[in-house]
Short mmCIF file of C-alpha atoms in Angstrom, two decimals:
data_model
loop_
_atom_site.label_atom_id
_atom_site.label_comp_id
_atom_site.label_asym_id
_atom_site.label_seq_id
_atom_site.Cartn_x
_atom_site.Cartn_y
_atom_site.Cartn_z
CA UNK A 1 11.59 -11.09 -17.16
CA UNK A 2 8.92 -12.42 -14.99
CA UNK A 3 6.05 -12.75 -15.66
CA UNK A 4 2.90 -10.50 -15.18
CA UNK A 5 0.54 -12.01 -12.75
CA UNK A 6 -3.54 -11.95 -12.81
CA UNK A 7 -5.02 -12.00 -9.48
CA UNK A 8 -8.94 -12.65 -8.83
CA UNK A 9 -10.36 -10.77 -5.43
CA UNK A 10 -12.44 -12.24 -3.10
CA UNK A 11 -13.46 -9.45 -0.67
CA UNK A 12 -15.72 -11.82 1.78
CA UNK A 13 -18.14 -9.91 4.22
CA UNK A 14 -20.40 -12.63 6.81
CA UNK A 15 -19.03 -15.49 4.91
CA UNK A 16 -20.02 -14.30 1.12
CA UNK A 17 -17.84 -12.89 -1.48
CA UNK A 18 -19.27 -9.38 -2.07
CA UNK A 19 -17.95 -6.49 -4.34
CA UNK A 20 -18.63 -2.82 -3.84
CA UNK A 21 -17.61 0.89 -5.41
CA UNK A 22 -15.21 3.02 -3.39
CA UNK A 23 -15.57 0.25 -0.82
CA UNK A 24 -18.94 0.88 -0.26
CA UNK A 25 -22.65 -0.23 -1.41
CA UNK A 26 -21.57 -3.70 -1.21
CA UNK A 27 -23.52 -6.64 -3.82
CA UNK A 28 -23.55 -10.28 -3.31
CA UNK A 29 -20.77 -11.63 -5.73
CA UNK A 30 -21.06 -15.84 -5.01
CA UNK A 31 -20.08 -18.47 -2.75
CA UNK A 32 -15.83 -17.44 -2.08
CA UNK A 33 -15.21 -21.38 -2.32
CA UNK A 34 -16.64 -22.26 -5.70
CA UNK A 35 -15.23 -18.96 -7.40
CA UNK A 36 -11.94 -20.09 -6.22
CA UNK A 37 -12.09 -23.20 -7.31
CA UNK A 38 -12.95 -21.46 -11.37
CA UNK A 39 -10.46 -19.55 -10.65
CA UNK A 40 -8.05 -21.61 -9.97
CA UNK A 41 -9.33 -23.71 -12.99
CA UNK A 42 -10.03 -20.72 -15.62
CA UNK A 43 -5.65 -20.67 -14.89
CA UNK A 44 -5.59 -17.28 -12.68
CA UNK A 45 -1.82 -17.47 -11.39
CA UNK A 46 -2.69 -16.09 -7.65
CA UNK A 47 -6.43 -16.10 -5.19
CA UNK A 48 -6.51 -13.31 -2.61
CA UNK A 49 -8.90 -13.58 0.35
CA UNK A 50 -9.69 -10.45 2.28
CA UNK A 51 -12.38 -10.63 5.12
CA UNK A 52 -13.18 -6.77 4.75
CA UNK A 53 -14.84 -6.49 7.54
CA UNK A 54 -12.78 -7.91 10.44
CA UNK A 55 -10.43 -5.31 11.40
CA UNK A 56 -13.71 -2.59 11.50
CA UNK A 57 -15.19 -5.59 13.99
CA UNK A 58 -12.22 -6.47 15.63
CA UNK A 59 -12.68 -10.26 15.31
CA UNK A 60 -10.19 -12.48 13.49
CA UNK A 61 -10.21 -13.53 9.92
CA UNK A 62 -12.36 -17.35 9.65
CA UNK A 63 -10.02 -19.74 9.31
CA UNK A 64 -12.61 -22.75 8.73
CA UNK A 65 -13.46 -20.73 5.27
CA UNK A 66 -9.87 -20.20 4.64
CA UNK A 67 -9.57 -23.89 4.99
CA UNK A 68 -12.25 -24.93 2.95
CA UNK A 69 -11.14 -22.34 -0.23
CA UNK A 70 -7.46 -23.66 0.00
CA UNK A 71 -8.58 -27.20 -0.58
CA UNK A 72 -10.17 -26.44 -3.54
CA UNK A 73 -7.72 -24.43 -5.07
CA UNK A 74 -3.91 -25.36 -6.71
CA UNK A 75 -2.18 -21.50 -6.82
CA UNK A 76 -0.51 -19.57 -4.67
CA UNK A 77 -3.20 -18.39 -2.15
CA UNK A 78 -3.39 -14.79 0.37
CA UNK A 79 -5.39 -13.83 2.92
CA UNK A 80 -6.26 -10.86 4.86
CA UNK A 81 -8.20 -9.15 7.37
CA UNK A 82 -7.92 -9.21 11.10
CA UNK A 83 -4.35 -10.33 11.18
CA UNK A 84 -2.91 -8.21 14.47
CA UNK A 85 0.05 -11.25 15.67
CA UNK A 86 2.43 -13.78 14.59
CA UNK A 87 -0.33 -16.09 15.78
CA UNK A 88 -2.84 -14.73 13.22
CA UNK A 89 -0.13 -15.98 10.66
CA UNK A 90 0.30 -19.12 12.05
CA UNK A 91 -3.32 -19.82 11.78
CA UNK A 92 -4.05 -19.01 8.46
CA UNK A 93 -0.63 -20.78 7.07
CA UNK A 94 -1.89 -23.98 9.21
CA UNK A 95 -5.25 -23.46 7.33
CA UNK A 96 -3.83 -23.35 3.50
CA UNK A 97 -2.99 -19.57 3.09
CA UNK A 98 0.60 -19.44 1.13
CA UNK A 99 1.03 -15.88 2.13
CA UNK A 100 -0.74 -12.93 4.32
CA UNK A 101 -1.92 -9.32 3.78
CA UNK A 102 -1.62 -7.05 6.79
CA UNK A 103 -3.34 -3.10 6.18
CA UNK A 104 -4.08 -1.66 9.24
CA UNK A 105 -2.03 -3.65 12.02
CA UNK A 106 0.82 -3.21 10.23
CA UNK A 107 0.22 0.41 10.31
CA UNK A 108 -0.43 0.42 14.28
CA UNK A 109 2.45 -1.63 14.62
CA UNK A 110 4.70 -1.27 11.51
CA UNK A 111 7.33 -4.19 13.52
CA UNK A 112 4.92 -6.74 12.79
CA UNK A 113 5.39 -6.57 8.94
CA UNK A 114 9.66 -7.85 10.73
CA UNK A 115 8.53 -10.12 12.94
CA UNK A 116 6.35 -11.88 9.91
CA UNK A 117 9.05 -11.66 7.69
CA UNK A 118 12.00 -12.76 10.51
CA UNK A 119 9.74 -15.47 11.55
CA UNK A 120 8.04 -17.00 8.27
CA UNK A 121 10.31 -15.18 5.09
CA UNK A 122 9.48 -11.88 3.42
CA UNK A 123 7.69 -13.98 1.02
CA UNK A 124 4.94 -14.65 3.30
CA UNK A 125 4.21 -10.82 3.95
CA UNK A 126 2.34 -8.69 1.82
CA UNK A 127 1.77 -5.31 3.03
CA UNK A 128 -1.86 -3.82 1.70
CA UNK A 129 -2.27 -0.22 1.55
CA UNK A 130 -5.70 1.79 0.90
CA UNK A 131 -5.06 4.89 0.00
CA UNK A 132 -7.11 8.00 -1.42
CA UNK A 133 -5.64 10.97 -3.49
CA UNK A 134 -7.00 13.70 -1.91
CA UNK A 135 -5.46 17.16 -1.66
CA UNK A 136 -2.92 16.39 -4.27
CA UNK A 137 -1.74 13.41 -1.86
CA UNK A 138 -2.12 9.75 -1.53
CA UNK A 139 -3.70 9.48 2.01
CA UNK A 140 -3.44 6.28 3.63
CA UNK A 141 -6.29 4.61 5.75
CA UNK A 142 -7.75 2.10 7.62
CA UNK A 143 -9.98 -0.85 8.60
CA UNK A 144 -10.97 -1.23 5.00
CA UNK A 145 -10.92 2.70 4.04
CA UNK A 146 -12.13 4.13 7.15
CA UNK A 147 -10.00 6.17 8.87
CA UNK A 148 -7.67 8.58 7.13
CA UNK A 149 -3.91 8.39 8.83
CA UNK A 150 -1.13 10.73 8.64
CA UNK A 151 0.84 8.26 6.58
CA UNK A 152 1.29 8.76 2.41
CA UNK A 153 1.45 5.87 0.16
CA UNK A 154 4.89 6.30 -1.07
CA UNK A 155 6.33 7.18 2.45
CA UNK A 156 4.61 4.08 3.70
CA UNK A 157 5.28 1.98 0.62
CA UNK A 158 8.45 2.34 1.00
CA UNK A 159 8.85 1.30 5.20
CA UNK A 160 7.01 -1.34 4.81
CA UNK A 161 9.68 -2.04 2.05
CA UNK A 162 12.71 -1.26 4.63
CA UNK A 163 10.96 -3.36 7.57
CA UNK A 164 10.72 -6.83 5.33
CA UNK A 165 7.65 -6.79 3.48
CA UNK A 166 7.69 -9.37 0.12
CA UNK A 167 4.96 -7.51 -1.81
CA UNK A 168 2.91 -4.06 -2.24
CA UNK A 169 -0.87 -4.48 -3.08
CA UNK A 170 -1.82 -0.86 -3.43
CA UNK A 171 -5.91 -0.36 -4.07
CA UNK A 172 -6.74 3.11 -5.10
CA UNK A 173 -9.65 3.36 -3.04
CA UNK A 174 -10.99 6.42 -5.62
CA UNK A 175 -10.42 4.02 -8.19
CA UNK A 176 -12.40 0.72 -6.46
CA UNK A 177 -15.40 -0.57 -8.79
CA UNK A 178 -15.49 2.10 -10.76
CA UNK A 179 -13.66 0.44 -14.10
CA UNK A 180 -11.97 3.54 -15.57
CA UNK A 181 -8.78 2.09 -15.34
CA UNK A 182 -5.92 1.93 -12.78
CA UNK A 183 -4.23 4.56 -11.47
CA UNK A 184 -1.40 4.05 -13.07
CA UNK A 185 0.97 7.11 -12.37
CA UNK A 186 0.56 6.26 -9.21
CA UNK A 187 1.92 2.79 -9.89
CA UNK A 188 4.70 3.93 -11.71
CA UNK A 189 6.18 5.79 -9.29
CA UNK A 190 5.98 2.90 -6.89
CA UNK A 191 7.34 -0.19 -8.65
CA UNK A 192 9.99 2.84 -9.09
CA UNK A 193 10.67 3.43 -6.21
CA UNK A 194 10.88 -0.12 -4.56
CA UNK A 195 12.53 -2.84 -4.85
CA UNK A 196 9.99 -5.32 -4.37
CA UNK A 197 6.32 -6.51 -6.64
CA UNK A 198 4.01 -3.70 -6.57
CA UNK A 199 0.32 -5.65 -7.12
CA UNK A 200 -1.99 -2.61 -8.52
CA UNK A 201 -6.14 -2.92 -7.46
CA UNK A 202 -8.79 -0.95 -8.08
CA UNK A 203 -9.73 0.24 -11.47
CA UNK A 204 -10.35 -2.74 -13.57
CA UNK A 205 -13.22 -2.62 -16.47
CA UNK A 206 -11.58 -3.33 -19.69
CA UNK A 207 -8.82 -5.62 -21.23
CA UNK A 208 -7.03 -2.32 -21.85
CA UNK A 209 -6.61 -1.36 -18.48
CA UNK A 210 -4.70 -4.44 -17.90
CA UNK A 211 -2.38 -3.95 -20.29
CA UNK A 212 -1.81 -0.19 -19.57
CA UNK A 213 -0.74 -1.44 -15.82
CA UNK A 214 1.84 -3.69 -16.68
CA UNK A 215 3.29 -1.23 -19.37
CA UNK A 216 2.69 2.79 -18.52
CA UNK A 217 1.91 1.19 -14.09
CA UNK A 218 4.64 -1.02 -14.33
CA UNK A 219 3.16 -3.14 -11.95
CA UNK A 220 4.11 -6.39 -11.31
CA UNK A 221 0.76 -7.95 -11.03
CA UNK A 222 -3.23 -7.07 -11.65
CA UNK A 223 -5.74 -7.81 -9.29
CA UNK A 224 -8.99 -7.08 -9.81
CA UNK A 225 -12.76 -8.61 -8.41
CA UNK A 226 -15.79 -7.29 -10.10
CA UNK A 227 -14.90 -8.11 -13.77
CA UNK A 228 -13.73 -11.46 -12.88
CA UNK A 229 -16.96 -12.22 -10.90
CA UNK A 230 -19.71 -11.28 -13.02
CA UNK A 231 -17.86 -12.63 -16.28
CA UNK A 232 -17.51 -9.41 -17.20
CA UNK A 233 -13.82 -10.72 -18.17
CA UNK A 234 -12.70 -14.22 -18.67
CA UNK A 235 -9.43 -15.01 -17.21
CA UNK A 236 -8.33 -17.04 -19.91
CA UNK A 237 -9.39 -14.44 -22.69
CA UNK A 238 -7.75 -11.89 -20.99
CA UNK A 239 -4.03 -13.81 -20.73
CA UNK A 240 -4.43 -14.63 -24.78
CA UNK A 241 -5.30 -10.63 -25.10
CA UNK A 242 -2.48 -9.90 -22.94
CA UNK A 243 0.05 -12.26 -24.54
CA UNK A 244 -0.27 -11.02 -28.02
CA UNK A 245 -0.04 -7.38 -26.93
CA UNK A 246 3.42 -8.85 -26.38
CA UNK A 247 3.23 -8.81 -22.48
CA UNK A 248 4.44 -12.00 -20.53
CA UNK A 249 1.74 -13.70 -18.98
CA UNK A 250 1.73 -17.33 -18.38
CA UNK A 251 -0.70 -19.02 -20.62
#
């Protein structure tokens, strides 16, 4: 079996990681390029990088920070945010990413998630979806939990799935900062359903509620941001709380 993944967050807004609940009322969290660099330390087994706010400005995701976080880092490293063409990819791959998250473009234009894929491997592409559970359905949206859409999670999920995507990162946006846990069910019926890693956000407060998304979410891997940036949880502490709850995390 493979093993379950940890993933630090760095949701960077004007060049700052920042952290917020329900993707609003944003804090300062720290410089994105020294908490990579304890991250990548402290033995976290992924980074994700999402500038939240380019979609919502239209502008493209800044490479030169991208750059500067990859060199300090030694782990398999995403980014996100303002990624529209196979240019975008090329970019951010040329800069140190490992791997990119598309959200909204791929929902405008659902053949980019098989051009990435046909171009650079399905590895590369991880397909983000934001998505609210509101009148007993998980609503998709966009530019960082904007705009509703008529597309549902699972529906969605599983396109992307069809059309080449490597990875799901689902964030319950009802869920985000709030630490009650993830939202598991949810999960479940995902990394279910597919075929490919389901990566569950939004949720994390507690060693628990890592544990309860790798065995009643079945997910693949936990990402989380807040916890991980205010030491609220220490990477290494959680792995060694993880391990001898008898789940398979690399140590």
């Amino acid at each position: 079996m493979l093993a379950k993944r940890i993933i630090p967050c760095l949701d960077v807004k004007d060049g700052k990681t920042v952290k917020g609940i329900n993707f609003v009322n944003f804090r300062d969290a720290g410089d994105p390029v020294e908490l990579g660099a304890q991250y990548s330390e402290q033995g976290a087994d992924e980074l994700v990088f999402l500038d939240i706010t380019a979609s919502h400005e239209g502008r493209k995701t800044f490479a030169d920070l991208v750059r500067r976080v990859a060199a300090n880092i030694n782990i398999p490293f995403t980014v996100g945010g303002g990624i529209n063409e196979l240019k975008d990819v090329d970019r951010l791959l040329n800069a140190g990413a490992d791997k990119v998250s598309i959200n909204s473009a791929a929902i405008r234009n659902p053949r980019l998630i098989e051009e990435i894929a046909t171009h650079f491997g399905s590895q590369v592409c991880v397909v983000a979806i934001d998505a609210n559970y509101e009148d007993n359905v998980w609503r998709c949206y966009l530019n960082g939990g904007r705009i509703p859409t008529e597309h549902l999670l699972f529906d969605w999920a599983k396109q992307a799935e069809e059309l080449g995507a490597g990875e799901i990162l689902f964030t319950s946006m009802s869920h985000d900062g709030v630490k009650t846990g993830y939202p598991n069910e949810a999960l479940c019926t995902l990394s279910e359903t597919l075929h490919i890693p389901v990566i569950a956000s939004g949720g994390a407060g507690k060693k628990e509620h890592f544990k309860d998304t790798f065995t009643k979410g079945k997910a693949d891997a936990a990402l989380a941001a807040s916890v991980f940036h205010f030491g609220e949880i220490k990477i290494k502490e959680l792995k060694e709380y993880l391990h001898n709850e008898g789940i398979n995390v690399r140590i």
